[in-house]
CSV table of C-alpha atoms and ligand atoms in Angstrom, one decimal:
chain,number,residue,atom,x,y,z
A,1,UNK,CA,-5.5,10.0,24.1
A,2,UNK,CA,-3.0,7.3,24.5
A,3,UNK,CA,-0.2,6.2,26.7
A,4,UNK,CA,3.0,4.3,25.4
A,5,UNK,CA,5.8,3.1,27.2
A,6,UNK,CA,8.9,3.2,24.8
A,7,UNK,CA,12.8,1.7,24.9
A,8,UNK,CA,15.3,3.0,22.7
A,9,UNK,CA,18.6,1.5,22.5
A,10,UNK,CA,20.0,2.3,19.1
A,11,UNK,CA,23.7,3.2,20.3
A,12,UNK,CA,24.8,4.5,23.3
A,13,UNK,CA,21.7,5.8,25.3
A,14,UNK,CA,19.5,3.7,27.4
A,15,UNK,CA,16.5,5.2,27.4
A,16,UNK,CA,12.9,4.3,28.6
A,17,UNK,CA,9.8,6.7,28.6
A,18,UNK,CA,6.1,7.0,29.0
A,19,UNK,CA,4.2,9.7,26.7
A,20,UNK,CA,0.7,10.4,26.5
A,21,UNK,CA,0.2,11.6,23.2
A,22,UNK,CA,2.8,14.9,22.6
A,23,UNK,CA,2.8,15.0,26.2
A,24,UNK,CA,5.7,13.4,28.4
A,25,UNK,CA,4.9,11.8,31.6
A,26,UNK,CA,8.4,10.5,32.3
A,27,UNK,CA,11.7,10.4,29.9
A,28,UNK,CA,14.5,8.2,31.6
A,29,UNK,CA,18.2,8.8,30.0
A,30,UNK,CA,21.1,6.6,30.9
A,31,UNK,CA,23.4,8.0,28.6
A,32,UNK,CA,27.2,5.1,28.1
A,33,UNK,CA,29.0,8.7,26.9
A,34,UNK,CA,31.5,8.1,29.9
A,35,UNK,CA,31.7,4.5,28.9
A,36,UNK,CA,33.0,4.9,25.5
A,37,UNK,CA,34.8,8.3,25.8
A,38,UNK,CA,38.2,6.2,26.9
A,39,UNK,CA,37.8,4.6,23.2
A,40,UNK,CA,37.2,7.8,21.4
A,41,UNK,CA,33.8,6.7,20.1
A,42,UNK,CA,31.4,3.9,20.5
A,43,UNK,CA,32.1,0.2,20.6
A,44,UNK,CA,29.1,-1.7,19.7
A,45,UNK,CA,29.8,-4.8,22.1
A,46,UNK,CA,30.0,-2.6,25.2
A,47,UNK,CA,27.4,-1.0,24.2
A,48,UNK,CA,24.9,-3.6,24.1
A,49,UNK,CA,25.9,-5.5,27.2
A,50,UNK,CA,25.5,-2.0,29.3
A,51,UNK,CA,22.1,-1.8,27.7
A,52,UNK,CA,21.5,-5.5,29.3
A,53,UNK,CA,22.6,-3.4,32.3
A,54,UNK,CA,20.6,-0.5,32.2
A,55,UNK,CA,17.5,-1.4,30.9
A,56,UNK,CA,15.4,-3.0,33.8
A,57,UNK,CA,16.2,0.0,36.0
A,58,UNK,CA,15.3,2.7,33.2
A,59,UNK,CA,11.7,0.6,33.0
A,60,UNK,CA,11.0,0.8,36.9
A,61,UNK,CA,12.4,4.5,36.9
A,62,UNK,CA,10.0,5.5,33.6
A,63,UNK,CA,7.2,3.8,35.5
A,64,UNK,CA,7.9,5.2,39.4
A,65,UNK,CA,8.7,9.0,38.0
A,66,UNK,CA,5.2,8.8,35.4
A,67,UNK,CA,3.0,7.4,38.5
A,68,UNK,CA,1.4,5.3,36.3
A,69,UNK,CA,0.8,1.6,36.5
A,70,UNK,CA,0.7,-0.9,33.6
A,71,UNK,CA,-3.0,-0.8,33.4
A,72,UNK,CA,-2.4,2.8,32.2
A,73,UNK,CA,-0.3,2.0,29.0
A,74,UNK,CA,-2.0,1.2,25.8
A,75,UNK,CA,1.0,-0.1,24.1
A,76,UNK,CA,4.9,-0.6,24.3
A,77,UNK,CA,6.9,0.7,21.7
A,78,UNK,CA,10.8,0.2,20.4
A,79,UNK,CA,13.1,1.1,18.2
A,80,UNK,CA,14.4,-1.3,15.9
A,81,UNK,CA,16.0,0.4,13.0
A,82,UNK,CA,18.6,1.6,12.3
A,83,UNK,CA,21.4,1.7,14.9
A,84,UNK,CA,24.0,-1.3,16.0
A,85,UNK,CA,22.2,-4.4,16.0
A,86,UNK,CA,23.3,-5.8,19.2
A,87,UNK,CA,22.5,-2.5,21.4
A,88,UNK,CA,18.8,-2.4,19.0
A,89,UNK,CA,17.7,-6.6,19.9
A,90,UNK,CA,18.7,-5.5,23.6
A,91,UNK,CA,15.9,-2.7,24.2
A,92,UNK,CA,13.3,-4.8,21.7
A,93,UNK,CA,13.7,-8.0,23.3
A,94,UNK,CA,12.6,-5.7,26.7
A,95,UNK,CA,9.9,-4.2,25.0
A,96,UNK,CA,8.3,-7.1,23.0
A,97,UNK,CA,8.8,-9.1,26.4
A,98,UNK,CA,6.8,-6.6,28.3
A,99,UNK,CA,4.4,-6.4,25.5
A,100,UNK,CA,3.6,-10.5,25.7
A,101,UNK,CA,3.4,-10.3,29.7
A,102,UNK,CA,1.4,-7.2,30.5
A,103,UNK,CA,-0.6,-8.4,27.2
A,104,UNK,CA,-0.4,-4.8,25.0
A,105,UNK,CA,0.2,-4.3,21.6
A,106,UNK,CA,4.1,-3.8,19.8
A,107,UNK,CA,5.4,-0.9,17.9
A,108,UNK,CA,8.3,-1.1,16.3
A,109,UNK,CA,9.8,2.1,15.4
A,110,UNK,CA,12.5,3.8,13.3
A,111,UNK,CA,14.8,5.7,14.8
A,112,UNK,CA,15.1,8.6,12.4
A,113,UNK,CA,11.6,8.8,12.6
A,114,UNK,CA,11.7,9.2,16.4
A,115,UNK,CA,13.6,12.4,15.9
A,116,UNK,CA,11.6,14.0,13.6
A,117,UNK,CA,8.5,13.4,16.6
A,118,UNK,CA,11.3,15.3,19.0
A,119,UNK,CA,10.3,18.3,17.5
A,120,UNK,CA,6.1,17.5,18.4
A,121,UNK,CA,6.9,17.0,21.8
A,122,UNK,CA,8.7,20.9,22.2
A,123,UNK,CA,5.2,22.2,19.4
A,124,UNK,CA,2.5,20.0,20.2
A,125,UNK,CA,0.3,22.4,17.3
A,126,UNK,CA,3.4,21.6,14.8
A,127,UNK,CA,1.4,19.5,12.0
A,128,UNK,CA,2.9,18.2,8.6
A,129,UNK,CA,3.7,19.2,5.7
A,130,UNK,CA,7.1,20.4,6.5
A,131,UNK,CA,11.2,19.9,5.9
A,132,UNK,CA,13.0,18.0,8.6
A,133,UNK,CA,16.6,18.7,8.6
A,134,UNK,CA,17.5,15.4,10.4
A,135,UNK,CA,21.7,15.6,11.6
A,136,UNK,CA,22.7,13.0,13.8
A,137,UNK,CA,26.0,10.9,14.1
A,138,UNK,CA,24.8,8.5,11.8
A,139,UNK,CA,22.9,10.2,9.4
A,140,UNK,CA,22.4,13.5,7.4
A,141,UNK,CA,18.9,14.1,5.6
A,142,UNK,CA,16.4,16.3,4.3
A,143,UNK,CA,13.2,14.6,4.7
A,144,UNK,CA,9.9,15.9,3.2
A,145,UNK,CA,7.3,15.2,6.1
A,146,UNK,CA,4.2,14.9,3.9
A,147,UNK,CA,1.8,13.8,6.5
A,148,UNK,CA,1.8,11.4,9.5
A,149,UNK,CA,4.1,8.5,8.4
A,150,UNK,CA,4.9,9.6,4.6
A,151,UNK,CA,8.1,10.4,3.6
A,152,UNK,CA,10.2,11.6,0.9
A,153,UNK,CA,13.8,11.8,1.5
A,154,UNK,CA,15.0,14.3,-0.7
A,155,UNK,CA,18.5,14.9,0.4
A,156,UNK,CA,21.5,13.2,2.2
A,157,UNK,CA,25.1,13.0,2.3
A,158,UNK,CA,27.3,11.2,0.3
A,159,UNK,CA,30.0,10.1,3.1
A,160,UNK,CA,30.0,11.0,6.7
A,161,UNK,CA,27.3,12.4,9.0
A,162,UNK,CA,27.3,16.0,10.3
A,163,UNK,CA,27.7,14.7,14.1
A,164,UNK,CA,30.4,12.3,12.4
A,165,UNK,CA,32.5,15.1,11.0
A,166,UNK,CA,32.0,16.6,14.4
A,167,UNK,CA,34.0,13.4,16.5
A,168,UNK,CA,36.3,13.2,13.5
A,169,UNK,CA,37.2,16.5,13.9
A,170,UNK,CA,37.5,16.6,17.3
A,171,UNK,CA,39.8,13.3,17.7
A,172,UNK,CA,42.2,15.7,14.9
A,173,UNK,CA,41.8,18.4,17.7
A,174,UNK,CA,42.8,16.0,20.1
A,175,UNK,CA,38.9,16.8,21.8
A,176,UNK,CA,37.1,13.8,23.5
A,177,UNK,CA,34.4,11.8,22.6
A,178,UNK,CA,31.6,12.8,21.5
A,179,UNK,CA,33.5,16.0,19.9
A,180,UNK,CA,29.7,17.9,18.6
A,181,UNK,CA,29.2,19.7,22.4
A,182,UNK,CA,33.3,20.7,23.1
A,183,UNK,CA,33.9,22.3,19.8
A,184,UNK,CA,30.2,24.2,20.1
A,185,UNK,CA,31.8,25.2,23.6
A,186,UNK,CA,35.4,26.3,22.4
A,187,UNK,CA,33.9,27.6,19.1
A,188,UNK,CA,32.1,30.4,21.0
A,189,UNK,CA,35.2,31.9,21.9
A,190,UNK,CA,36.5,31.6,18.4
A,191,UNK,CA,36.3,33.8,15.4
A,192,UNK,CA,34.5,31.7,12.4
A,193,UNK,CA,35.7,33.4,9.9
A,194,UNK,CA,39.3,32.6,10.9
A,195,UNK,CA,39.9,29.9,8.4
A,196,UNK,CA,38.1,29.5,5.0
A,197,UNK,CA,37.2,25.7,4.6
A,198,UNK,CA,35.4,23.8,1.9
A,199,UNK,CA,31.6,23.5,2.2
A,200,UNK,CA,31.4,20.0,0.9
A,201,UNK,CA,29.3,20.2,-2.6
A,202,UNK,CA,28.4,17.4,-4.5
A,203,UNK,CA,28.5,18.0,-7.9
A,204,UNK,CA,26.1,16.7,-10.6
A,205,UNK,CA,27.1,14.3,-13.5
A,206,UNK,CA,27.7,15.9,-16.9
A,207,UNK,CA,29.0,19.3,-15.7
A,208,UNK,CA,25.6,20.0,-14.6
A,209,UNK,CA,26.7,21.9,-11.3
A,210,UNK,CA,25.9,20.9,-7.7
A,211,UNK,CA,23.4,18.8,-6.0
A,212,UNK,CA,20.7,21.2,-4.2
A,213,UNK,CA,19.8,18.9,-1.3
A,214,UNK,CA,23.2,16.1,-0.8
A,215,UNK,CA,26.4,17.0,1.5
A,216,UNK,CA,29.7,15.7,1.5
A,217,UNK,CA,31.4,15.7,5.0
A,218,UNK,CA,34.8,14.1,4.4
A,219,UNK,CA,36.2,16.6,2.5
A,220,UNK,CA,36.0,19.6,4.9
A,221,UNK,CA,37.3,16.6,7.4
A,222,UNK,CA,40.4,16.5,5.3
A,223,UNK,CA,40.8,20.1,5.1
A,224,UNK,CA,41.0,20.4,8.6
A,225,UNK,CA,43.2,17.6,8.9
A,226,UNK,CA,45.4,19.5,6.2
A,227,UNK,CA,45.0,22.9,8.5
A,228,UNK,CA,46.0,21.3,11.4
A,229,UNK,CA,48.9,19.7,10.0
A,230,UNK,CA,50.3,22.9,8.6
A,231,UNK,CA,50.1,25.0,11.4
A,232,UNK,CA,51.2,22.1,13.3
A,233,UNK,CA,54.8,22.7,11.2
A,234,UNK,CA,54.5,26.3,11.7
A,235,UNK,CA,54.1,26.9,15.3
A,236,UNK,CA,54.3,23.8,17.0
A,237,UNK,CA,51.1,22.3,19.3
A,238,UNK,CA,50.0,25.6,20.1
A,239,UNK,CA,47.0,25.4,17.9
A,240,UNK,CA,43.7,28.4,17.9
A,241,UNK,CA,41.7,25.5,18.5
A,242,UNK,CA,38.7,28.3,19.0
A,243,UNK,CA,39.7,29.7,15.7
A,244,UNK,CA,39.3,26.2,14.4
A,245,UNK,CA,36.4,25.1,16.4
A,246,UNK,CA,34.4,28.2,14.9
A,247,UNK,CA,35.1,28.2,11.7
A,248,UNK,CA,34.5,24.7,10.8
A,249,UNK,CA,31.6,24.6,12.9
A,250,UNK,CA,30.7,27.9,11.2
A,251,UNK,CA,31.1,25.8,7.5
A,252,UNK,CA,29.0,23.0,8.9
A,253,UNK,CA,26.2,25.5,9.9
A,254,UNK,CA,26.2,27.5,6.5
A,255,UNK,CA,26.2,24.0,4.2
A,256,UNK,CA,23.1,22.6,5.9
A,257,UNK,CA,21.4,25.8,6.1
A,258,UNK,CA,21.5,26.9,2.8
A,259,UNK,CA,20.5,23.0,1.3
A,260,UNK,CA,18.0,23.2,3.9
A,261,UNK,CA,16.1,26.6,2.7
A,262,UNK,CA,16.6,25.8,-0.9
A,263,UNK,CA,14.6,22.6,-0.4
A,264,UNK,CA,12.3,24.5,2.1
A,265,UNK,CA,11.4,27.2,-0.6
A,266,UNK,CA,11.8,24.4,-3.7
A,267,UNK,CA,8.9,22.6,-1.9
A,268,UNK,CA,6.8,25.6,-1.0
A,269,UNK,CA,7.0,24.4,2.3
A,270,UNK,CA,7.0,27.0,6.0
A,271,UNK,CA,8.2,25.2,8.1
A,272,UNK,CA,11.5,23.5,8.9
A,273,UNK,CA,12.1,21.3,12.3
A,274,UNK,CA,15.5,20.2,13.0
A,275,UNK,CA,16.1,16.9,14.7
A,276,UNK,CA,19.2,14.7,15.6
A,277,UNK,CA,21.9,15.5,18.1
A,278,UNK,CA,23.8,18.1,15.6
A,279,UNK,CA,20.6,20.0,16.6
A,280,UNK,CA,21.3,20.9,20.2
A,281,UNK,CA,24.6,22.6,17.9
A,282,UNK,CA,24.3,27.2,19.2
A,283,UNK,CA,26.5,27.6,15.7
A,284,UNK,CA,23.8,25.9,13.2
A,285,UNK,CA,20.4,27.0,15.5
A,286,UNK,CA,21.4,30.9,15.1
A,287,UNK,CA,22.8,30.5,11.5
A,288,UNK,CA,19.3,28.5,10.5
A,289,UNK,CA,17.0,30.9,12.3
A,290,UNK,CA,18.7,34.1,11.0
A,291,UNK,CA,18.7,33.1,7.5
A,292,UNK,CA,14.9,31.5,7.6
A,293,UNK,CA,13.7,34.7,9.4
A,294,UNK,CA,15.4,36.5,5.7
A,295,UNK,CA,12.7,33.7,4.1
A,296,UNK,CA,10.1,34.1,6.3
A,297,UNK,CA,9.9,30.6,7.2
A,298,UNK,CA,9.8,29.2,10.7
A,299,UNK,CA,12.3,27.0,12.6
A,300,UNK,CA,11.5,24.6,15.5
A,301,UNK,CA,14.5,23.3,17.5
A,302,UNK,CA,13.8,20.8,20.3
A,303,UNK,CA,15.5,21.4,23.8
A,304,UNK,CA,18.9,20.2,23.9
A,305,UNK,CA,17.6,16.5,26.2
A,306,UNK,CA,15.1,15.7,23.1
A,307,UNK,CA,17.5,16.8,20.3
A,308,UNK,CA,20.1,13.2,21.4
A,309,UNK,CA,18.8,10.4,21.6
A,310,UNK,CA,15.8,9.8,24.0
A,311,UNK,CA,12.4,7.5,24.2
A,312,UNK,CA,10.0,9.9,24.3
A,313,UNK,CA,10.8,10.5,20.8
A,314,UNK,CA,10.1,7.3,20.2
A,315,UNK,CA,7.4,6.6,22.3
A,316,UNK,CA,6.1,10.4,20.7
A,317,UNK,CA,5.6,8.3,16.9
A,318,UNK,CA,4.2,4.9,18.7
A,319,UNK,CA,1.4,7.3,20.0
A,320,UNK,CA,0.5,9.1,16.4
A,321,UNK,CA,0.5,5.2,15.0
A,322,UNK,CA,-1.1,3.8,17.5
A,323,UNK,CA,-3.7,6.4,16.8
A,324,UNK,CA,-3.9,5.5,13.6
A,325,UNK,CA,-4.8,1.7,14.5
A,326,UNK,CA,-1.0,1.1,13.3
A,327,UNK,CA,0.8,-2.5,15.0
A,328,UNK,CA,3.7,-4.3,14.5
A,329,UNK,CA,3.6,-8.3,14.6
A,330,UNK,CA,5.8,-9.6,17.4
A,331,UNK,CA,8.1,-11.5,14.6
A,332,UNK,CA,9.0,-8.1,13.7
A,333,UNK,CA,13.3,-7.9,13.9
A,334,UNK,CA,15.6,-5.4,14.0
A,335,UNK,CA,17.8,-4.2,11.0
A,336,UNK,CA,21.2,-1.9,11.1
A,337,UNK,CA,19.5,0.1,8.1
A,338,UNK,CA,16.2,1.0,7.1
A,339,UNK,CA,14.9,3.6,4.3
A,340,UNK,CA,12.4,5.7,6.4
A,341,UNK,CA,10.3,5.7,3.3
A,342,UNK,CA,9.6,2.7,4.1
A,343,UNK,CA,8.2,2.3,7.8
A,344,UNK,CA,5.4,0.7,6.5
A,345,UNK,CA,6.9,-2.2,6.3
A,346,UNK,CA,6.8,-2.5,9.9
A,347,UNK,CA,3.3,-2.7,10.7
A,348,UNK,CA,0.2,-4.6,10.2
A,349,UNK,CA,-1.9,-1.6,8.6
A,350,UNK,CA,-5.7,-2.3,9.5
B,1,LIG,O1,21.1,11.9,17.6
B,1,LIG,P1,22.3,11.5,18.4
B,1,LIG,O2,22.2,11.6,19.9
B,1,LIG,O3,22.7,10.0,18.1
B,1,LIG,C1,22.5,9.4,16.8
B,1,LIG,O4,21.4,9.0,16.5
B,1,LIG,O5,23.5,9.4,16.0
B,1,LIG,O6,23.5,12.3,17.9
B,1,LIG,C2,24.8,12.2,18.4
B,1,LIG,C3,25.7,13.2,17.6
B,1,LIG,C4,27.2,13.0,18.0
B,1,LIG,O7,27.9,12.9,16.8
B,1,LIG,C5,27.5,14.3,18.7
B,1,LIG,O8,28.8,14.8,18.5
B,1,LIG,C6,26.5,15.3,18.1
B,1,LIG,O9,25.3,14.5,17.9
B,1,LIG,N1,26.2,16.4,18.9
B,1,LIG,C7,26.5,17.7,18.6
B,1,LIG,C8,26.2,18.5,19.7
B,1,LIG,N2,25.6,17.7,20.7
B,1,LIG,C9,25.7,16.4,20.2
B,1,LIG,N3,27.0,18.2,17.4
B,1,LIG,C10,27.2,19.5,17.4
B,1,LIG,N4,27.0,20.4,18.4
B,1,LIG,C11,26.4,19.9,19.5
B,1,LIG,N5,26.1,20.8,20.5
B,2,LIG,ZN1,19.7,9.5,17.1
């Protein structure tokens, strides 16, 4: 068993925690949403200076609510890739600091990784293989989790994220920041089959037909945009925004569903965890579920606090590697983009 203190700071979530294995011990969130709502979305500088901000305090609090002291933790873990790279050197440069003074060994770890751990920490008996339908703000992938560490990524999209299309959508709405938990609120008082919108398939050189695993966001983005605009002209401002929310929240959920069971039962894999903050989304967890019950295959969600962004994630992957005698040198640095194929590249295997 092993104890890890982690920082993640990839965009705009301060967060320190201490896990013990799959087990958390404390999971500290200062979330900048309020911050960056008044810009409709994030900007990276303030982002990183709050981080400066928030970080100290979210190390005392981790430490004070665990009851631990540092001779407990094994190691100190944070995330370095991908995210903005000011907010990213602000939560590393704590972590590799406490890491030289309390004399532990560094883990650096990838973000994207971090949420596919979300889903250990909710099914401690989950073990690989298994799909990970991975939607967050920045990203939008099917990853083949072949065992501890290995990846495949077998599936992205070609333009925006899921949670992207979500903000965009909401800004059209004229929804705050960040627009993935108001249009899951208004959409449950909407009909989703109101409107009929584009799925977003990417089709296949040589009149081969569609991609099986890649989305395209920026077209049902448009389609909105071109919706809005029309009934805009024929009724005024009075929009169904619940007619709206629903249905393209409705098209979101059926896309990644149906790529994500094709791959599941292409790959004659069971299982399928869900990570990212598009996750904690009521439309796409009872669309996924129903249809994968139809398939017999099973679904794990992570509660709505691990399914944003979080350290115990994080700190959740810097246990398994620890484990696994993984370490990252102290040179390690942070990068804006990283294949997670390629987390290797990150440590000092022994
Ligand atoms: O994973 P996350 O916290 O940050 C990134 O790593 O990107 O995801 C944030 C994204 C935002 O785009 C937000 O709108 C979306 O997750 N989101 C949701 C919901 N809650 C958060 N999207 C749809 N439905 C939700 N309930
Ligand atoms: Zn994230």
């Amino acid at each position: 068993m092993s104890v890890i203190l982690a920082v993640e700071s990839s965009c705009d979530e301060t967060s320190v925690a201490i896990v013990k294995n799959r087990n958390i011990l404390s999971n500290i969130i200062a979330s900048q949403i309020d911050l960056h709502k008044q810009y409709g979305g994030v900007v990276p500088e303030l982002a990183s200076r709050q981080h400066l901000e928030m970080v100290n305090p979210c190390i005392d609090k981790a430490l004070t609510d665990s009851q631990l002291s540092w001779n407990d933790i094994d190691a100190i873990a944070g995330t370095v890739t991908p995210g903005l790279v000011g907010s990213l050197i602000v939560g590393v440069t704590a972590a590799k600091t406490l890491a030289m003074v309390h004399n532990k060994p560094f883990l650096g770890i990838h973000h994207l990784e971090g949420h596919i751990y979300a889903s250990y920490l909710n099914d401690p008996d989950l073990e690989p293989p298994f799909l990970c339908l991975l939607v967050s703000g920045g990203h939008t992938s099917l990853i083949h989790v072949k065992a501890s560490g290995v990846y495949e990524n077998i599936g992205s999209t070609r333009d925006d994220a899921a949670g992207e299309a979500f903000d965009k959508v909401a800004r059209l709405l004229g929804l705050p920041y960040p627009g993935g938990p108001i249009i899951d609120k208004l959409a449950k008082e909407g009909n989703r089959e109101a409107f009929k919108l584009p799925e977003g398939r990417v089709s296949l050189p040589n009149n081969q037909g569609f991609h099986p695993y890649d989305s395209s966001f920026s077209g049902l983005k448009t389609a909105m945009l071109r919706l809005i605009t029309k009934l805009k002209e024929e009724n005024g401002d009075n929009l169904p925004i619940a007619d709206l929310c629903a249905s393209f929240q409705f098209t979101v959920a059926k896309a990644l569903t149906k790529r994500a069971i094709r791959a599941c039962l292409d790959l004659n894999l069971t299982k399928i965890a869900v990570g990212g903050g598009v996750a904690a989304n009521s439309g796409l967890r009872q669309h996924l579920s129903q249809e994968a019950d139809k398939h017999n295959l099973q679904v794990f969600f992570p509660p709505l606090t691990l399914c944003t962004d979080n350290a115990a994630m994080i700190a959740c992957a810097a246990c398994d590697h620890f484990n696994h005698h993984w370490r990252s040198p102290l040179s390690v640095g942070v990068v804006s983009r990283m294949n997670i194929e390629e987390i290797h590249k990150l440590y000092d295997i022994t």
